[in-house]
Amino acid sequence: MQVGFLNFYGSVLDVAQQRAALIANNIANSDTPGFKAQDIPFDMAMSAELASSPDADAIAAAAPGYRADDTVALDGNDVAPDNERLEAAENGERMIGATTFLHQSTADLVTALRPNPSGS
């Protein structure tokens, strides 16, 4: 199966939107005792998203999981707001890049499909 640029960048935006929702949830619960930050690995989620028939291992790897490398506070919360803001910024840059590419590519396609106004 060949993946077109619309499918690919649509998948990029889908995965980035899932990450944005998880990051926003982490930030919203940064003061909740016992809350554990969640995230999805972007590369594994993209692989599962683009696979023609994803297997169970790919789906499990792309599911949200707890971060294991963050420092846990005394109340059991491991959300670091500064780290979450960095993750949100990185994710936002990925989304901006994908939307810019999609906008320009679709504009180029529309231009190519228009009849030639000069008639030649």
PDB file of C-alpha atoms in Angstrom:
ATOM      1  CA  MET A   1       0.000   0.000   0.000  1.00  0.00           C
ATOM      2  CA  GLN A   2       1.348   3.360  -0.963  1.00  0.00           C
ATOM      3  CA  VAL A   3       0.727   6.173   1.477  1.00  0.00           C
ATOM      4  CA  GLY A   4      -0.091   9.516  -0.091  1.00  0.00           C
ATOM      5  CA  PHE A   5       0.979  12.780   1.465  1.00  0.00           C
ATOM      6  CA  LEU A   6      -2.606  13.529   2.551  1.00  0.00           C
ATOM      7  CA  ASN A   7      -2.805  10.247   4.475  1.00  0.00           C
ATOM      8  CA  PHE A   8       0.643  10.711   5.958  1.00  0.00           C
ATOM      9  CA  TYR A   9       0.198  14.283   7.145  1.00  0.00           C
ATOM     10  CA  GLY A  10      -3.348  13.542   8.252  1.00  0.00           C
ATOM     11  CA  SER A  11      -1.879  10.809  10.455  1.00  0.00           C
ATOM     12  CA  VAL A  12       0.780  13.217  11.749  1.00  0.00           C
ATOM     13  CA  LEU A  13      -1.980  15.617  12.795  1.00  0.00           C
ATOM     14  CA  ASP A  14      -4.038  12.816  14.381  1.00  0.00           C
ATOM     15  CA  VAL A  15      -1.141  11.582  16.504  1.00  0.00           C
ATOM     16  CA  ALA A  16      -0.091  15.137  17.409  1.00  0.00           C
ATOM     17  CA  GLN A  17      -3.667  15.896  18.487  1.00  0.00           C
ATOM     18  CA  GLN A  18      -3.678  12.805  20.718  1.00  0.00           C
ATOM     19  CA  ARG A  19      -0.380  13.922  22.265  1.00  0.00           C
ATOM     20  CA  ALA A  20      -1.722  17.473  22.757  1.00  0.00           C
ATOM     21  CA  ALA A  21      -4.734  16.106  24.651  1.00  0.00           C
ATOM     22  CA  LEU A  22      -2.505  13.976  26.901  1.00  0.00           C
ATOM     23  CA  ILE A  23      -0.105  16.852  27.566  1.00  0.00           C
ATOM     24  CA  ALA A  24      -2.994  19.183  28.394  1.00  0.00           C
ATOM     25  CA  ASN A  25      -4.382  16.568  30.788  1.00  0.00           C
ATOM     26  CA  ASN A  26      -0.954  16.233  32.427  1.00  0.00           C
ATOM     27  CA  ILE A  27      -0.703  20.003  32.921  1.00  0.00           C
ATOM     28  CA  ALA A  28      -4.267  20.207  34.256  1.00  0.00           C
ATOM     29  CA  ASN A  29      -3.453  17.546  36.848  1.00  0.00           C
ATOM     30  CA  SER A  30      -0.030  18.833  37.842  1.00  0.00           C
ATOM     31  CA  ASP A  31      -1.289  19.538  41.378  1.00  0.00           C
ATOM     32  CA  THR A  32      -3.315  16.342  41.786  1.00  0.00           C
ATOM     33  CA  PRO A  33      -1.758  14.039  44.394  1.00  0.00           C
ATOM     34  CA  GLY A  34      -0.789  10.667  42.974  1.00  0.00           C
ATOM     35  CA  PHE A  35      -1.307  11.659  39.324  1.00  0.00           C
ATOM     36  CA  LYS A  36       1.075  10.024  36.845  1.00  0.00           C
ATOM     37  CA  ALA A  37       1.934  11.764  33.562  1.00  0.00           C
ATOM     38  CA  GLN A  38       0.978   9.947  30.360  1.00  0.00           C
ATOM     39  CA  ASP A  39       2.304  10.227  26.837  1.00  0.00           C
ATOM     40  CA  ILE A  40       2.441   8.276  23.597  1.00  0.00           C
ATOM     41  CA  PRO A  41       5.655   7.665  21.680  1.00  0.00           C
ATOM     42  CA  PHE A  42       5.146   9.620  18.443  1.00  0.00           C
ATOM     43  CA  ASP A  43       7.157   7.304  16.195  1.00  0.00           C
ATOM     44  CA  MET A  44       5.377   4.147  17.356  1.00  0.00           C
ATOM     45  CA  ALA A  45       1.964   5.805  17.146  1.00  0.00           C
ATOM     46  CA  MET A  46       2.738   6.943  13.580  1.00  0.00           C
ATOM     47  CA  SER A  47       3.821   3.424  12.611  1.00  0.00           C
ATOM     48  CA  ALA A  48       0.574   1.988  13.981  1.00  0.00           C
ATOM     49  CA  GLU A  49      -1.461   4.743  12.307  1.00  0.00           C
ATOM     50  CA  LEU A  50       0.091   4.152   8.874  1.00  0.00           C
ATOM     51  CA  ALA A  51       0.164   0.341   8.985  1.00  0.00           C
ATOM     52  CA  SER A  52      -2.280  -1.242   6.553  1.00  0.00           C
ATOM     53  CA  SER A  53      -3.082  -3.979   9.076  1.00  0.00           C
ATOM     54  CA  PRO A  54      -1.608  -3.056  12.455  1.00  0.00           C
ATOM     55  CA  ASP A  55      -0.771  -5.988  14.667  1.00  0.00           C
ATOM     56  CA  ALA A  56      -1.510  -6.177  18.380  1.00  0.00           C
ATOM     57  CA  ASP A  57       2.074  -5.253  19.311  1.00  0.00           C
ATOM     58  CA  ALA A  58       1.974  -2.048  17.243  1.00  0.00           C
ATOM     59  CA  ILE A  59      -1.367  -1.033  18.732  1.00  0.00           C
ATOM     60  CA  ALA A  60      -0.126  -1.711  22.280  1.00  0.00           C
ATOM     61  CA  ALA A  61       3.069   0.273  21.673  1.00  0.00           C
ATOM     62  CA  ALA A  62       1.044   3.228  20.385  1.00  0.00           C
ATOM     63  CA  ALA A  63      -1.303   3.278  23.382  1.00  0.00           C
ATOM     64  CA  PRO A  64      -0.816   5.983  26.006  1.00  0.00           C
ATOM     65  CA  GLY A  65       1.540   4.944  28.748  1.00  0.00           C
ATOM     66  CA  TYR A  66       3.026   6.329  31.923  1.00  0.00           C
ATOM     67  CA  ARG A  67       6.338   8.118  31.797  1.00  0.00           C
ATOM     68  CA  ALA A  68       8.954   6.239  33.748  1.00  0.00           C
ATOM     69  CA  ASP A  69      11.738   8.812  33.782  1.00  0.00           C
ATOM     70  CA  ASP A  70      10.113  11.704  35.675  1.00  0.00           C
ATOM     71  CA  THR A  71      10.867  12.584  39.286  1.00  0.00           C
ATOM     72  CA  VAL A  72       8.039  11.774  41.680  1.00  0.00           C
ATOM     73  CA  ALA A  73       7.097  14.428  44.244  1.00  0.00           C
ATOM     74  CA  LEU A  74       6.272  13.659  47.872  1.00  0.00           C
ATOM     75  CA  ASP A  75       2.548  13.601  47.057  1.00  0.00           C
ATOM     76  CA  GLY A  76       3.117  10.930  44.368  1.00  0.00           C
ATOM     77  CA  ASN A  77       2.642  13.290  41.420  1.00  0.00           C
ATOM     78  CA  ASP A  78       5.294  13.046  38.708  1.00  0.00           C
ATOM     79  CA  VAL A  79       4.174  15.885  36.405  1.00  0.00           C
ATOM     80  CA  ALA A  80       6.869  18.488  35.759  1.00  0.00           C
ATOM     81  CA  PRO A  81       5.066  21.545  34.321  1.00  0.00           C
ATOM     82  CA  ASP A  82       8.226  22.866  32.630  1.00  0.00           C
ATOM     83  CA  ASN A  83       8.800  19.540  30.874  1.00  0.00           C
ATOM     84  CA  GLU A  84       5.155  19.431  29.830  1.00  0.00           C
ATOM     85  CA  ARG A  85       5.414  22.915  28.321  1.00  0.00           C
ATOM     86  CA  LEU A  86       8.485  21.813  26.354  1.00  0.00           C
ATOM     87  CA  GLU A  87       6.639  18.740  25.097  1.00  0.00           C
ATOM     88  CA  ALA A  88       3.646  20.917  24.153  1.00  0.00           C
ATOM     89  CA  ALA A  89       5.894  23.327  22.239  1.00  0.00           C
ATOM     90  CA  GLU A  90       7.600  20.482  20.367  1.00  0.00           C
ATOM     91  CA  ASN A  91       4.244  18.928  19.550  1.00  0.00           C
ATOM     92  CA  GLY A  92       2.890  22.302  18.414  1.00  0.00           C
ATOM     93  CA  GLU A  93       5.844  22.801  16.073  1.00  0.00           C
ATOM     94  CA  ARG A  94       5.161  19.385  14.556  1.00  0.00           C
ATOM     95  CA  MET A  95       1.515  20.342  14.014  1.00  0.00           C
ATOM     96  CA  ILE A  96       2.422  23.708  12.482  1.00  0.00           C
ATOM     97  CA  GLY A  97       4.855  22.030  10.085  1.00  0.00           C
ATOM     98  CA  ALA A  98       2.281  19.453   8.996  1.00  0.00           C
ATOM     99  CA  THR A  99      -0.492  22.012   8.487  1.00  0.00           C
ATOM    100  CA  THR A 100       1.816  24.359   6.564  1.00  0.00           C
ATOM    101  CA  PHE A 101       2.879  21.543   4.263  1.00  0.00           C
ATOM    102  CA  LEU A 102      -0.722  20.400   3.752  1.00  0.00           C
ATOM    103  CA  HIS A 103      -1.912  23.935   3.044  1.00  0.00           C
ATOM    104  CA  GLN A 104       0.790  24.585   0.459  1.00  0.00           C
ATOM    105  CA  SER A 105       0.447  21.171  -1.173  1.00  0.00           C
ATOM    106  CA  THR A 106      -3.310  21.388  -1.515  1.00  0.00           C
ATOM    107  CA  ALA A 107      -3.014  24.951  -2.854  1.00  0.00           C
ATOM    108  CA  ASP A 108      -0.530  23.675  -5.451  1.00  0.00           C
ATOM    109  CA  LEU A 109      -2.914  20.849  -6.405  1.00  0.00           C
ATOM    110  CA  VAL A 110      -5.827  23.255  -6.838  1.00  0.00           C
ATOM    111  CA  THR A 111      -3.655  25.501  -9.022  1.00  0.00           C
ATOM    112  CA  ALA A 112      -2.578  22.529 -11.126  1.00  0.00           C
ATOM    113  CA  LEU A 113      -6.170  21.388 -11.624  1.00  0.00           C
ATOM    114  CA  ARG A 114      -7.470  24.768 -12.782  1.00  0.00           C
ATOM    115  CA  PRO A 115      -7.850  25.229 -16.510  1.00  0.00           C
ATOM    116  CA  ASN A 116      -5.234  27.455 -18.122  1.00  0.00           C
ATOM    117  CA  PRO A 117      -6.761  30.958 -18.331  1.00  0.00           C
ATOM    118  CA  SER A 118      -4.674  31.932 -21.345  1.00  0.00           C
ATOM    119  CA  GLY A 119      -6.033  28.985 -23.336  1.00  0.00           C
ATOM    120  CA  SER A 120      -2.657  27.653 -24.406  1.00  0.00           C
TER     121      SER A 120
END
